[in-house]
PDB file of C-alpha atoms in Angstrom:
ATOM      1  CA  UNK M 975     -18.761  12.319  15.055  1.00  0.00           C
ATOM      2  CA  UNK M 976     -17.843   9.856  12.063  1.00  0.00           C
ATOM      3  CA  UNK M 977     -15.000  12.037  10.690  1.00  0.00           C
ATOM      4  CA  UNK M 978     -12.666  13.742  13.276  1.00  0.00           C
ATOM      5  CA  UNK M 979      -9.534  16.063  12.779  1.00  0.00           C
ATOM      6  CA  UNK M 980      -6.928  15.889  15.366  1.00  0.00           C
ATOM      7  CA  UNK M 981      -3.399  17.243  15.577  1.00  0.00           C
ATOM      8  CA  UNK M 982      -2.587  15.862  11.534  1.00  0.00           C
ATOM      9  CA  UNK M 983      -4.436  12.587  12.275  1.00  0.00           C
ATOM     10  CA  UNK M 984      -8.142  11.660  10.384  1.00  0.00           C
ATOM     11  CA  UNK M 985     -10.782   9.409  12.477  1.00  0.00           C
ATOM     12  CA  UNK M 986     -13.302   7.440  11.174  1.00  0.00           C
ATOM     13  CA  UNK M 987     -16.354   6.186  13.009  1.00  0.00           C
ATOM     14  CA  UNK M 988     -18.818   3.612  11.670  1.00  0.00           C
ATOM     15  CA  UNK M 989     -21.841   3.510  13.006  1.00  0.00           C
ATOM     16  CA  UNK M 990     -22.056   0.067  13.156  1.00  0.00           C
ATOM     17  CA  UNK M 991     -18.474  -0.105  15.595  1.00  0.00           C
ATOM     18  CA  UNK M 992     -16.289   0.072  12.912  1.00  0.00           C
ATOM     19  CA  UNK M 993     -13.269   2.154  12.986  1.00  0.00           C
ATOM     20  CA  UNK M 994     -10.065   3.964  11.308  1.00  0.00           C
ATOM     21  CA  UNK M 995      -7.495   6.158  11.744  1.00  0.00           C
ATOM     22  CA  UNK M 996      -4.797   7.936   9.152  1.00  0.00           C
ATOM     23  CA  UNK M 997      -2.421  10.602   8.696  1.00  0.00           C
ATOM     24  CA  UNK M 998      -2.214  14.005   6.781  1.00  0.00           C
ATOM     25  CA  UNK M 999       1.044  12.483   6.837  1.00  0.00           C
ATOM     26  CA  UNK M1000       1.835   9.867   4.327  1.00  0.00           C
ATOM     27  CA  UNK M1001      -2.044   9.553   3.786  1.00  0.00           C
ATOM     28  CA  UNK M1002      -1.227   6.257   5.658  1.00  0.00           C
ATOM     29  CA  UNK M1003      -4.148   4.585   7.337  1.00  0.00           C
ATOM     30  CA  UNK M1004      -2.526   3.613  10.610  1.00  0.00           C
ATOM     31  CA  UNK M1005      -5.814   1.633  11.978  1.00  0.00           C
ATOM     32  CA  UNK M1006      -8.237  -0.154  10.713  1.00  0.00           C
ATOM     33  CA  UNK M1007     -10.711  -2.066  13.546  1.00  0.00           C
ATOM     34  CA  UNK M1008     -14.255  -3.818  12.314  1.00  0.00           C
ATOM     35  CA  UNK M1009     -15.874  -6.932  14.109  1.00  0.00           C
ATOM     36  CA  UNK M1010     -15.709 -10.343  12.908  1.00  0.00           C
ATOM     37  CA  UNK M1011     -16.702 -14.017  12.612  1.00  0.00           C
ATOM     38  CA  UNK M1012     -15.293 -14.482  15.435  1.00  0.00           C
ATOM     39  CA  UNK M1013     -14.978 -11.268  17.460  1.00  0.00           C
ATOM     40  CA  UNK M1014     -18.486  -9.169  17.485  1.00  0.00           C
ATOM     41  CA  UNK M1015     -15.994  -6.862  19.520  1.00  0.00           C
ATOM     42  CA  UNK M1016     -13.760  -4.478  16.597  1.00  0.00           C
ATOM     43  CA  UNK M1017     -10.565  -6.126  16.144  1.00  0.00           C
ATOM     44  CA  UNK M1018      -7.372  -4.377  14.646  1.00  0.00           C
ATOM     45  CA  UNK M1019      -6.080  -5.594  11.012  1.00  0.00           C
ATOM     46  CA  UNK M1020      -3.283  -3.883  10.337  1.00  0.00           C
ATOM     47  CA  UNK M1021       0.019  -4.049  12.209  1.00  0.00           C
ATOM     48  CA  UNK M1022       2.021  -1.178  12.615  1.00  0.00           C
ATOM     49  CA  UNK M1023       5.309  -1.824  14.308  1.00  0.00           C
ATOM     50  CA  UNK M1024       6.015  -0.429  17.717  1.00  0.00           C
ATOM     51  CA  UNK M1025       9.150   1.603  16.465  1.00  0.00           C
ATOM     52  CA  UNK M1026       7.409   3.143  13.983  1.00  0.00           C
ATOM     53  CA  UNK M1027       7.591   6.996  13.822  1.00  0.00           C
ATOM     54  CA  UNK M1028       4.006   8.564  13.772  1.00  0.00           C
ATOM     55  CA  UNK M1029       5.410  12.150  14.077  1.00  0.00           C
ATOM     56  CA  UNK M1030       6.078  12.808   9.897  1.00  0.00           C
ATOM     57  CA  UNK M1031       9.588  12.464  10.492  1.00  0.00           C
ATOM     58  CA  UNK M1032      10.141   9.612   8.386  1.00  0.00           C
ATOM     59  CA  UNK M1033       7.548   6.939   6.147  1.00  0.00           C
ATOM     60  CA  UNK M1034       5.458   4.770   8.712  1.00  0.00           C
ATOM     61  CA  UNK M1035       6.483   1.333   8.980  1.00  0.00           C
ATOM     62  CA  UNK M1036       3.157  -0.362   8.582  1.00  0.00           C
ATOM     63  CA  UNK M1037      -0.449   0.454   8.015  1.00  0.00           C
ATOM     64  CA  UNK M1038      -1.194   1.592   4.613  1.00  0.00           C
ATOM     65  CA  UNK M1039       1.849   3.419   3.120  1.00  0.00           C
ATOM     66  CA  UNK M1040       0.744   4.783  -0.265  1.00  0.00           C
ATOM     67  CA  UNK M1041       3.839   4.098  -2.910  1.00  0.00           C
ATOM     68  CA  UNK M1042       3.797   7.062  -5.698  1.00  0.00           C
ATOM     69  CA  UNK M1043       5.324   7.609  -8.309  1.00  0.00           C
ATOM     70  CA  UNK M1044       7.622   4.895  -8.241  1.00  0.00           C
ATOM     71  CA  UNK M1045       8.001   1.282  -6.710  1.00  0.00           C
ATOM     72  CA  UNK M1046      11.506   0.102  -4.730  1.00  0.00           C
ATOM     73  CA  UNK M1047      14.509   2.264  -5.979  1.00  0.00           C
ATOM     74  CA  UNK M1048      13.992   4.059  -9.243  1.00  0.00           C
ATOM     75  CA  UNK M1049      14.510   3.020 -12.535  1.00  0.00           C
ATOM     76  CA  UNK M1050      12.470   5.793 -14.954  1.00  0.00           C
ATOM     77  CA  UNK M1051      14.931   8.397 -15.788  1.00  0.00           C
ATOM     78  CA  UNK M1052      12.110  11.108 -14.594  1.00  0.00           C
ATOM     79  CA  UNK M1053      12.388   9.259 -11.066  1.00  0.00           C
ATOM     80  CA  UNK M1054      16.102   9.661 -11.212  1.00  0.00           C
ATOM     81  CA  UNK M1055      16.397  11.971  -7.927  1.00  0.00           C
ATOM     82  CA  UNK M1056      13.088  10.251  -5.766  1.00  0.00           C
ATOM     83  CA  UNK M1057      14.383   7.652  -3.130  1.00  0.00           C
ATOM     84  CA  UNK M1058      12.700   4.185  -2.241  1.00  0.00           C
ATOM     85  CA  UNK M1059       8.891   4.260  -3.084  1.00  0.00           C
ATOM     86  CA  UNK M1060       8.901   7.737  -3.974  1.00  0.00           C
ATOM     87  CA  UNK M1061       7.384  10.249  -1.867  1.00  0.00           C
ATOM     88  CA  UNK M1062       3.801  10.226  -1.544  1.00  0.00           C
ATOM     89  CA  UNK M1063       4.498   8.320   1.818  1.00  0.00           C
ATOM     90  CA  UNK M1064       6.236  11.192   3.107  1.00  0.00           C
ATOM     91  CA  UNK M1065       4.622  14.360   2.348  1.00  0.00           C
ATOM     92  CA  UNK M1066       1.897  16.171   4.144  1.00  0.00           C
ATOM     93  CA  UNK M1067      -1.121  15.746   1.749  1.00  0.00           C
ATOM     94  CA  UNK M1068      -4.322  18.206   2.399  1.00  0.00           C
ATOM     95  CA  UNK M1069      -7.920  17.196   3.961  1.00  0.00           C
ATOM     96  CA  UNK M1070     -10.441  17.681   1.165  1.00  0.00           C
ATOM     97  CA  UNK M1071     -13.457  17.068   1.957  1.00  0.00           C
ATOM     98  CA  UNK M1072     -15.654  14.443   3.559  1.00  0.00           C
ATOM     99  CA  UNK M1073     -17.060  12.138   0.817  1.00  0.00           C
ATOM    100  CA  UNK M1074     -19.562  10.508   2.258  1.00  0.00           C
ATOM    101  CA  UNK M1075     -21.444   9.678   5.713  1.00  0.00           C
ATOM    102  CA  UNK M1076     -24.383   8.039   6.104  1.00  0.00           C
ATOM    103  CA  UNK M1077     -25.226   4.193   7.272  1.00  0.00           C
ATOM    104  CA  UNK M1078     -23.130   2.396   4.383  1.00  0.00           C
ATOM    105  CA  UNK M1079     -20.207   4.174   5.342  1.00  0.00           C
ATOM    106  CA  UNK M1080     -18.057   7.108   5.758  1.00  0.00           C
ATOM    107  CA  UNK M1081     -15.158   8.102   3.689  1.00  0.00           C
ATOM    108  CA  UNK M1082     -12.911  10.712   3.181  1.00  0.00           C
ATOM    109  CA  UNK M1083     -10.497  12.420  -0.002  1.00  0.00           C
ATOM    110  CA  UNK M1084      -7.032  13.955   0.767  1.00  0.00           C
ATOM    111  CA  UNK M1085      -5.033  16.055  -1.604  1.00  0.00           C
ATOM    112  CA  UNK M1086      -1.630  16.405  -2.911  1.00  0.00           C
ATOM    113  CA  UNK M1087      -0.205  18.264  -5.385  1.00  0.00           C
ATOM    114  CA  UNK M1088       3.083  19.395  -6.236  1.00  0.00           C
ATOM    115  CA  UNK M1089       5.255  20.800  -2.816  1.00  0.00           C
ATOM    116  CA  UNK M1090       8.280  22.732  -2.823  1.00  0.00           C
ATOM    117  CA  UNK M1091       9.585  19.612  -2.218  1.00  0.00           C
ATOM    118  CA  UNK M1092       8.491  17.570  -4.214  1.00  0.00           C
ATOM    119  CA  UNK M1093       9.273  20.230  -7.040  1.00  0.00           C
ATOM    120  CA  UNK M1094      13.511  19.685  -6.496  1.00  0.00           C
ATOM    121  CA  UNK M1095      13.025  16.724  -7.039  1.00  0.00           C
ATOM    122  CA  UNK M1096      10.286  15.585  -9.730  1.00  0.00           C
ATOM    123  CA  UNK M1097       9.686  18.190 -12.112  1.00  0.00           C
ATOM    124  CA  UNK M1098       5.900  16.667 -13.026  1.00  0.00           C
ATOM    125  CA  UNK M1099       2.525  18.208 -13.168  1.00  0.00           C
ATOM    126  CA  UNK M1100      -0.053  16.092 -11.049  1.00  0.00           C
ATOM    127  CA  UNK M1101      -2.876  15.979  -8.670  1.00  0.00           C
ATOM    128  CA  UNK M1102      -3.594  13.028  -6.355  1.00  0.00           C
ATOM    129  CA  UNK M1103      -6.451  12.452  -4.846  1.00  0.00           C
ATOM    130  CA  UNK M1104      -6.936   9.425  -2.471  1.00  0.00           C
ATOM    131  CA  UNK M1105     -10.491   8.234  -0.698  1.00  0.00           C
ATOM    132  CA  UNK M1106     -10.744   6.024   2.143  1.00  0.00           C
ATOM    133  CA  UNK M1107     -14.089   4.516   3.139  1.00  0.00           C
ATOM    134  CA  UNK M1108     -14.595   2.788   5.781  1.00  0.00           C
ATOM    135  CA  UNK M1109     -17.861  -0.289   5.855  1.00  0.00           C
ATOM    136  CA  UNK M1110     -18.869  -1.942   8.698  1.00  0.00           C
ATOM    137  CA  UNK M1111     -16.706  -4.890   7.632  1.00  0.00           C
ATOM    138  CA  UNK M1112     -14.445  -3.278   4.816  1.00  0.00           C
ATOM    139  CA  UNK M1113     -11.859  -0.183   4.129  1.00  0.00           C
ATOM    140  CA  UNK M1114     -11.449   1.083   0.830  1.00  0.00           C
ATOM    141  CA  UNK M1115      -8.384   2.496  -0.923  1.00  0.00           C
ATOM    142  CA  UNK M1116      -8.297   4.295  -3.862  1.00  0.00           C
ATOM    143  CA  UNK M1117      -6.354   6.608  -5.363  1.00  0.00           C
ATOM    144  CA  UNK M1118      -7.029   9.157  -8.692  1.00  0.00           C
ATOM    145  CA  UNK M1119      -3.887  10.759 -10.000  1.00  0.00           C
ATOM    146  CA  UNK M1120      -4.390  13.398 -12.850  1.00  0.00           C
ATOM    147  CA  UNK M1121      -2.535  14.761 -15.020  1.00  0.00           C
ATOM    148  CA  UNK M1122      -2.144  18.300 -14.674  1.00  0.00           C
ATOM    149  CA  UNK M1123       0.443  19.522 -17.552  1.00  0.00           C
ATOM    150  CA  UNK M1124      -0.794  22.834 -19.199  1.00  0.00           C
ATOM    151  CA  UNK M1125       1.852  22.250 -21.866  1.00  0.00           C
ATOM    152  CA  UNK M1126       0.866  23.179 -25.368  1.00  0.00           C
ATOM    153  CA  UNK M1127       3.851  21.237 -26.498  1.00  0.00           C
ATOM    154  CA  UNK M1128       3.292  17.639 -29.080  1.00  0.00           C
ATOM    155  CA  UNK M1129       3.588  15.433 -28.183  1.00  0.00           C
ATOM    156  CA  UNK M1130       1.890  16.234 -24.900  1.00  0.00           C
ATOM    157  CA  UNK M1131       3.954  16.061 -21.357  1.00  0.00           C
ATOM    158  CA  UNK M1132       2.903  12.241 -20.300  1.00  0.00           C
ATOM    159  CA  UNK M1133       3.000  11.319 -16.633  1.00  0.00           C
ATOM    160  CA  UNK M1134       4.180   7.779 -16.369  1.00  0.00           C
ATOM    161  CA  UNK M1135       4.061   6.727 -12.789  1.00  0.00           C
ATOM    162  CA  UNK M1136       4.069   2.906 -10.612  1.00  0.00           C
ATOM    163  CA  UNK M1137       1.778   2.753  -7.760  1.00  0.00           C
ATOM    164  CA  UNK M1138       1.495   0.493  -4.631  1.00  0.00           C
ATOM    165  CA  UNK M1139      -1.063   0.211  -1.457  1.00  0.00           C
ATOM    166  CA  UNK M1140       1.759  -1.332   0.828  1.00  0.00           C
ATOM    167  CA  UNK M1141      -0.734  -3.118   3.358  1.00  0.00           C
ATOM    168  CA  UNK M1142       0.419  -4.461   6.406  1.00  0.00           C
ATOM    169  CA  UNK M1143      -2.021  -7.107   7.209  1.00  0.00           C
ATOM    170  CA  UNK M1144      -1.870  -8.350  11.315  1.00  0.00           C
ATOM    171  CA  UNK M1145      -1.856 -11.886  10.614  1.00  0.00           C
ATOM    172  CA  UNK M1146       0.290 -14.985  12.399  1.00  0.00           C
ATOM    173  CA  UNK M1147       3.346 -15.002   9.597  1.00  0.00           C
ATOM    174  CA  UNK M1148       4.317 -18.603  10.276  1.00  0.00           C
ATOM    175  CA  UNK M1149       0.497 -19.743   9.558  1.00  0.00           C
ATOM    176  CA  UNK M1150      -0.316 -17.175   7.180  1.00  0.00           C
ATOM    177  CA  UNK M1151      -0.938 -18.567   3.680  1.00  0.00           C
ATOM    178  CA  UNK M1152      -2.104 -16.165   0.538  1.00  0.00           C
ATOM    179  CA  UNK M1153      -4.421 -17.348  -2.086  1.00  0.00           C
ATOM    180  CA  UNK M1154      -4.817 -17.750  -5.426  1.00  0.00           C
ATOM    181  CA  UNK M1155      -1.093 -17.176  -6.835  1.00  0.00           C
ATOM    182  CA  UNK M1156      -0.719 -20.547  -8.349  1.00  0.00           C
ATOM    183  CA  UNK M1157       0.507 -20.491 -12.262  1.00  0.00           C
ATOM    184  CA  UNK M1158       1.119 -17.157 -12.121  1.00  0.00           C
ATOM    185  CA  UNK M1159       4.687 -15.232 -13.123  1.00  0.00           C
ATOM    186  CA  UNK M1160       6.228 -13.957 -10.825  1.00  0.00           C
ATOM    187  CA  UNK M1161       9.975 -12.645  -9.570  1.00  0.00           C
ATOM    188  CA  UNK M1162      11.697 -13.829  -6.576  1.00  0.00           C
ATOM    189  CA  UNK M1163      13.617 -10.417  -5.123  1.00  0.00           C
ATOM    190  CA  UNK M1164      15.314 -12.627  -2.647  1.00  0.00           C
ATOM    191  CA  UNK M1165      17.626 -14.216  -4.756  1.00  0.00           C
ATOM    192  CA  UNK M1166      21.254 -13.852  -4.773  1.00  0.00           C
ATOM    193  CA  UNK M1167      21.746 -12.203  -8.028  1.00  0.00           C
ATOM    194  CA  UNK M1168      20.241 -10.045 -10.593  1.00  0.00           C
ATOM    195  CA  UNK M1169      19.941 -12.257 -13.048  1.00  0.00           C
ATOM    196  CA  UNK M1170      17.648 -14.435 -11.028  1.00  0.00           C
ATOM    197  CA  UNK M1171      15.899 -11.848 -10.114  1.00  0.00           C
ATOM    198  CA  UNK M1172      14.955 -11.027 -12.727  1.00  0.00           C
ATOM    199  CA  UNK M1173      13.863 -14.067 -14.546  1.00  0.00           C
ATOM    200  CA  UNK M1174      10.100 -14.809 -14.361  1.00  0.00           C
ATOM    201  CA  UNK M1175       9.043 -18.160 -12.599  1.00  0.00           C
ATOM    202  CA  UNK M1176       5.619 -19.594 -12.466  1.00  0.00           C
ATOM    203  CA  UNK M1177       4.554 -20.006  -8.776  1.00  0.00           C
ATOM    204  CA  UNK M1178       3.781 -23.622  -8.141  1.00  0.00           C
ATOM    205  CA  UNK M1179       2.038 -23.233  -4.902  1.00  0.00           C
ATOM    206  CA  UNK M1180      -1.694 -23.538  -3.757  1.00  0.00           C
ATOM    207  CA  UNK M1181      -1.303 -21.209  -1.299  1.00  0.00           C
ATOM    208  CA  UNK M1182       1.787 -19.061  -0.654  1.00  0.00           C
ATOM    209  CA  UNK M1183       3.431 -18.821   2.672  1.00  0.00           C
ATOM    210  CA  UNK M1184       5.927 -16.109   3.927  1.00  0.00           C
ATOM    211  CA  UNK M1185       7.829 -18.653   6.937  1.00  0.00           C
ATOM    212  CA  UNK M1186      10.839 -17.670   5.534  1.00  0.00           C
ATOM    213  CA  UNK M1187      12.332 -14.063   3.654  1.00  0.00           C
ATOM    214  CA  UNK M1188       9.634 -13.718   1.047  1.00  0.00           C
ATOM    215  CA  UNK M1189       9.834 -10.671  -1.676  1.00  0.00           C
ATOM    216  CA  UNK M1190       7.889 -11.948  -4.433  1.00  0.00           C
ATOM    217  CA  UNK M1191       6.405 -10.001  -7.143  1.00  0.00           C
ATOM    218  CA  UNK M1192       3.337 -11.425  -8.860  1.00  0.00           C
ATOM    219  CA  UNK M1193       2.692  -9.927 -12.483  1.00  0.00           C
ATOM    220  CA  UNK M1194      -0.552  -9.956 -13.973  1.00  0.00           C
ATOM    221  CA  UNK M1195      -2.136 -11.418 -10.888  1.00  0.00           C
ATOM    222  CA  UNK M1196      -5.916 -11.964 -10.090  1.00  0.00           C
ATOM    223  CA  UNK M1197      -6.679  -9.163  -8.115  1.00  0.00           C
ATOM    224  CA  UNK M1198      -9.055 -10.928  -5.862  1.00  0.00           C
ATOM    225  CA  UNK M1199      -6.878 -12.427  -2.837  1.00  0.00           C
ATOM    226  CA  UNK M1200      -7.314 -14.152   0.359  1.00  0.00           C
ATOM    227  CA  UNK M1201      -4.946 -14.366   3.240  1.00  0.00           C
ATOM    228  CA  UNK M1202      -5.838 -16.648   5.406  1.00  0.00           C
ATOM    229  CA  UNK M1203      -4.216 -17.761   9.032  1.00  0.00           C
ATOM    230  CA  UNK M1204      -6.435 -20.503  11.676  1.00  0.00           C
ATOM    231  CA  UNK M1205      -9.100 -19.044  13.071  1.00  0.00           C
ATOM    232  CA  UNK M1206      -9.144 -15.750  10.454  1.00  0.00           C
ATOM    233  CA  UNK M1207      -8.210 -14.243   7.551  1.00  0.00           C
ATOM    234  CA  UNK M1208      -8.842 -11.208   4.746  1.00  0.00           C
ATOM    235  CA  UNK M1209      -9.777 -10.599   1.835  1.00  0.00           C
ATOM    236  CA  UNK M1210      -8.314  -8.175  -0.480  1.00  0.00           C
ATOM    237  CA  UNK M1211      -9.788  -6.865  -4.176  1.00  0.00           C
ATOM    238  CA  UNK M1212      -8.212  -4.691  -6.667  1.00  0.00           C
ATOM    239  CA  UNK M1213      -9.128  -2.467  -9.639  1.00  0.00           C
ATOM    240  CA  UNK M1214      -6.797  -1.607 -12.248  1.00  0.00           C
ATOM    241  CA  UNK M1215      -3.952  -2.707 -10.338  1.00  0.00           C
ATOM    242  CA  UNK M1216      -3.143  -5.783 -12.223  1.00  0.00           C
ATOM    243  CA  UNK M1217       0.226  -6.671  -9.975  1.00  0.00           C
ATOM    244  CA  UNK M1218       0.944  -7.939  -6.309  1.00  0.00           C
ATOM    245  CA  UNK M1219       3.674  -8.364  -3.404  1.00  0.00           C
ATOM    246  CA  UNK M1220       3.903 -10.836  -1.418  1.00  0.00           C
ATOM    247  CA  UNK M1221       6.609  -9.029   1.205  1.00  0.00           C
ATOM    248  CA  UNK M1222       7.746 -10.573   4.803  1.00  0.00           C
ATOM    249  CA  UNK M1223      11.441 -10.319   5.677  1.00  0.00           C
ATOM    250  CA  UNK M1224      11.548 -12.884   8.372  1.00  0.00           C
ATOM    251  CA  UNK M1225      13.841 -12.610  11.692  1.00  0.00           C
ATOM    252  CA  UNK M1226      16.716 -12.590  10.039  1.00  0.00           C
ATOM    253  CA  UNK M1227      16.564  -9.594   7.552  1.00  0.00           C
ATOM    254  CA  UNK M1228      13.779  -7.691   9.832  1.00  0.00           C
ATOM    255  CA  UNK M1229      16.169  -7.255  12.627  1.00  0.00           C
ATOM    256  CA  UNK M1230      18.103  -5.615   9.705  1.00  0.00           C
ATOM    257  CA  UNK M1231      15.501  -2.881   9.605  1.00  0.00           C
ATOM    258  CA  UNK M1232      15.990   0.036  12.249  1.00  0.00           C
ATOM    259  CA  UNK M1233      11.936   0.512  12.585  1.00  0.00           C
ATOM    260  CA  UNK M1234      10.529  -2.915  11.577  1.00  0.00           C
ATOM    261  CA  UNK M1235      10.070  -5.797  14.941  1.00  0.00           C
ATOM    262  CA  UNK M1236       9.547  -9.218  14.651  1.00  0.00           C
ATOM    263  CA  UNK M1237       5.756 -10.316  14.983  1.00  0.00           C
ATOM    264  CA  UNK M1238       3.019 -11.215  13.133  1.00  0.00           C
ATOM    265  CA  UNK M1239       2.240  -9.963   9.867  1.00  0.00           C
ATOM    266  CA  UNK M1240       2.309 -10.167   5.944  1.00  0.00           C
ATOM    267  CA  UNK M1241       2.347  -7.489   3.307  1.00  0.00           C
ATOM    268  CA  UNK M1242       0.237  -8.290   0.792  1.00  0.00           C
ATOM    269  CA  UNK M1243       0.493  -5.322  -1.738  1.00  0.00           C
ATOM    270  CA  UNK M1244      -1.775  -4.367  -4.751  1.00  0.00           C
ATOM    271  CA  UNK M1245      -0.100  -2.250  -7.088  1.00  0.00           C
ATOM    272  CA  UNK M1246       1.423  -1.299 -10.942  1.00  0.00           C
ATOM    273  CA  UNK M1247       4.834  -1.722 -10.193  1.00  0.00           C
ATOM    274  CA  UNK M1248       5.974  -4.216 -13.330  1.00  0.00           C
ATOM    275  CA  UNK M1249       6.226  -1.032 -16.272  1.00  0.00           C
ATOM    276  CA  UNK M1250       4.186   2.046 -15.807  1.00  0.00           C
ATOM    277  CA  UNK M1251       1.256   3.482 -16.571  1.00  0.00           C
TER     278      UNK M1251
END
């Protein structure tokens, strides 16, 4: 079968090898396995940390996390009561349908709309709609938020919203290096105050590495990126999402996070999390 429904969890089968596996949970893709240049077996590219919860009790730590309607702690007055990332990464969204399944690929649409929830907390109209397709050699993430507002009211009710695929990419972290950042602005989260933070710099490197605590936010980035490691790498494109993290917190302020364990991996995150749209 190239879609299957088990107990709250979506697989996807190429046929070609290729494989994937999310949750109604989250909508987070938790596996993503395809062969390659090196490997005609189907090898796993995301990393999803060994303390993770998987059982909707709390937002997976790796995988695909989707970030909605706002990115890091909130700064819109509408996203006044959401905490960290908002909470499309840890509601129950809705199978919708199966999108499409024949040799090119196989993908699937989940649903969510406004919960009880959700409601107590963010008083917006909205429907999201997000479609994963799986390739032979690819995944595909995308993600269609509408406006829903009935209100007859001018100017009308706007919806202004960041978003974020928070990809954990399996990669060796000391070795990893991301391509092509150089000459573009971007704001170092690490630093020691706020100021710093949040004062552009231009990023100076050929190809950024995360061997120490990296938070980095790239504005107005390419959206064509390559992470690349000896021996592999992957490459990452983006539509309309016209910032990126870079995101590894090292040893040091990893061990700092309950669910998160050292090993190797980089976030590299498309997303439209500098102002909103």
């Amino acid at each position: 079968m190239p879609v299957e429904q088990v107990d709250g969890r979506v697989y996807l089968n190429h046929p070609k090898g290729s494989c994937a596996e999310l949750l109604l949970y989250g909508a987070t893709v938790i596996s993503w396995k395809s062969a390659t240049r090196n490997s005609t077996q189907p090898v796993e590219h995301l990393f999803v940390s060994s303390k993770a919860a998987l059982d909707g009790s709390k937002p997976v730590r790796g995988g695909i996390p989707v970030v909605f309607p706002c990115f890091g702690a909130p700064v819109h007055p509408e996203h006044s009561r959401l905490g960290q990332h908002g909470f499309a990464r840890s509601e129950v969204w809705k199978f919708d349908s199966i999108v499409m399944d024949n040799d090119a690929g196989v993908s699937v649409r989940l649903t969510l709309e406004p919960t009880a929830s959700i409601k107590a907390k963010y008083d917006k109209s909205f429907h999201l709609a997000f479609v994963v397709t799986l390739a032979e050699h690819q995944i595909s993430t995308d993600l269609h938020v509408k406006n829903t507002s009935t209100s007859t009211v001018y100017p009308p009710d706007s919806l202004e919203f960041q978003t974020l695929f928070h990809n954990y990419i399996r990669a060796p972290a000391s070795e990893v290096l991301v391509f092509p950042l150089q000459n573009v602005s971007y704001y170092d989260k690490t630093e020691s105050t706020e100021e710093v933070r949040t004062t552009a710099k231009t990023e100076t490197r050929a190809g950024v590495d995360v061997r120490r605590f990296t938070d980095s936010v790239y504005e107005d980035a390419p959206q064509k990126y390559e992470v690349n490691w000896p021996g592999g790498g992957v490459a990452i494109k983006a539509t309309n999402l016209k910032d990126v993290v870079v995101w590894n917190p090292g040893k040091e302020s990893g061990s700092k996070i309950a669910d998160m364990e050292d090993g190797g991996w980089v976030c590299v995150e498309p997303g439209y999390v500098r102002g909103f749209t």
